[in-house]
Coordinates of C-alpha atoms in Angstrom, one line a residue:
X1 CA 28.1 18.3 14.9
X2 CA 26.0 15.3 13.7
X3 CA 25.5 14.9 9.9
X4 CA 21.8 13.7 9.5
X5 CA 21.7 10.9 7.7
X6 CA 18.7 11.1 4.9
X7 CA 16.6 8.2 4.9
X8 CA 13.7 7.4 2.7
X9 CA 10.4 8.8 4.0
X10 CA 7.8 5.8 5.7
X11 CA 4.3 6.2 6.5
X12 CA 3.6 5.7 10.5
X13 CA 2.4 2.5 10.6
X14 CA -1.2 3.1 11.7
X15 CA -0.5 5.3 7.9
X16 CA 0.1 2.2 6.3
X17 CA -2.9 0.7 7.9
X18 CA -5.1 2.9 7.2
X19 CA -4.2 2.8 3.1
X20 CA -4.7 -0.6 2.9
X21 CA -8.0 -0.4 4.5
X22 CA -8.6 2.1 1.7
X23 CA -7.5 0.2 -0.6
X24 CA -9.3 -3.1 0.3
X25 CA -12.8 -1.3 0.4
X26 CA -12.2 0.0 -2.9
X27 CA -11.3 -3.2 -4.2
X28 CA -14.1 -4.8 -2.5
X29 CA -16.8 -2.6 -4.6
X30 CA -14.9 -2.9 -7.7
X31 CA -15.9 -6.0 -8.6
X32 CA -19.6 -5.2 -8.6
X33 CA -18.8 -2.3 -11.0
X34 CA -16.6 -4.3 -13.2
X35 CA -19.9 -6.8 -13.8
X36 CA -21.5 -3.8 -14.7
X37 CA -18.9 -2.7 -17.8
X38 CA -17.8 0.5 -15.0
X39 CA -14.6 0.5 -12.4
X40 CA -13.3 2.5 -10.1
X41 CA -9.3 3.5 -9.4
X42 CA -7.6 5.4 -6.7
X43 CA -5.7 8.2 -7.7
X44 CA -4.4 9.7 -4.2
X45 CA -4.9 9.9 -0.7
X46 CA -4.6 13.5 0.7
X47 CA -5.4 13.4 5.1
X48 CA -9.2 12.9 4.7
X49 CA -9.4 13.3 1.1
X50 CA -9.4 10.2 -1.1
X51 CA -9.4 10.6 -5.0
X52 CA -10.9 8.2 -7.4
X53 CA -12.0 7.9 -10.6
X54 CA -14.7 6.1 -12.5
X55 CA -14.3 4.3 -15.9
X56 CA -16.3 2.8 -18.3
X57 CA -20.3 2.9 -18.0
X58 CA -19.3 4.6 -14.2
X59 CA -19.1 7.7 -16.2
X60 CA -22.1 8.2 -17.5
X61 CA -24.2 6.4 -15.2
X62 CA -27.3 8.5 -13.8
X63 CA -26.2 6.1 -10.3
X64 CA -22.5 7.2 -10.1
X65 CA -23.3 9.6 -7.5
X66 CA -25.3 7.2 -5.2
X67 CA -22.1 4.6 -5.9
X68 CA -19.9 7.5 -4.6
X69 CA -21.7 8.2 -1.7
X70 CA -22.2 4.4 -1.3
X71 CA -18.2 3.9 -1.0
X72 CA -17.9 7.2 0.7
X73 CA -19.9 5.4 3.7
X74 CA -17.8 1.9 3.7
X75 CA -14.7 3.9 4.0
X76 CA -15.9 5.5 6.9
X77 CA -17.5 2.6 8.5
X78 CA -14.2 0.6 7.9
X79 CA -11.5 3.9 9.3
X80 CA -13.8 5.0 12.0
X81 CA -13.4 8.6 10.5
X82 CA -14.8 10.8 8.3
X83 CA -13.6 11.2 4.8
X84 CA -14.2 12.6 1.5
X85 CA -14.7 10.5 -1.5
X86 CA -13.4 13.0 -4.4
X87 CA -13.9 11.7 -8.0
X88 CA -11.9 13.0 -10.2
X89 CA -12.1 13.4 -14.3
X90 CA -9.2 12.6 -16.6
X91 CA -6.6 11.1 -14.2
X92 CA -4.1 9.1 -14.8
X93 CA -5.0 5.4 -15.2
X94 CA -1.8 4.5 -13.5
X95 CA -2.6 2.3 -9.8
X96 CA -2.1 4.4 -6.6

């Protein structure tokens, strides 16, 4: 009988892909809401569901919504499938 041998878990490579590609979008807008005084951090990835969550004047901005939908739309233009942008209140501040 063969002993299986554990092996740390690794993301399929078009996985991989695919995160970056999340994370470079996200990146890409964040600049444009830092100049503002707001950001934006990811907090998970979960399948089609992508968590993030909006600091500083993001939070109370009447526009937060249109930004959402706005990085909702680059995601999906950039994977070539649909996803959800979920923001998420009170998360941890620690990077993705």
């Amino acid at each position: 009988m063969l002993a299986e041998t554990k092996h740390p878990k690794q993301l399929p490579a078009a996985e991989v892909d695919r995160d970056q590609v999340i994370r470079a979008v996200i990146e890409e807008i964040r600049s444009n809401l830092k100049r503002d005084g707001g950001d934006c951090q990811l907090v998970a990835i979960d399948g089609t569901k992508i968590m993030v969550k909006l600091t500083g004047a993001c939070v109370l901005c009447k526009l937060s919504a249109a930004t959402l939908e706005g990085i909702q739309a680059r995601l999906i233009e950039k994977l070539g499938e649909f996803v959800r942008l979920i923001p998420v209140a009170g998360a941890p501040t620690a990077p993705y």
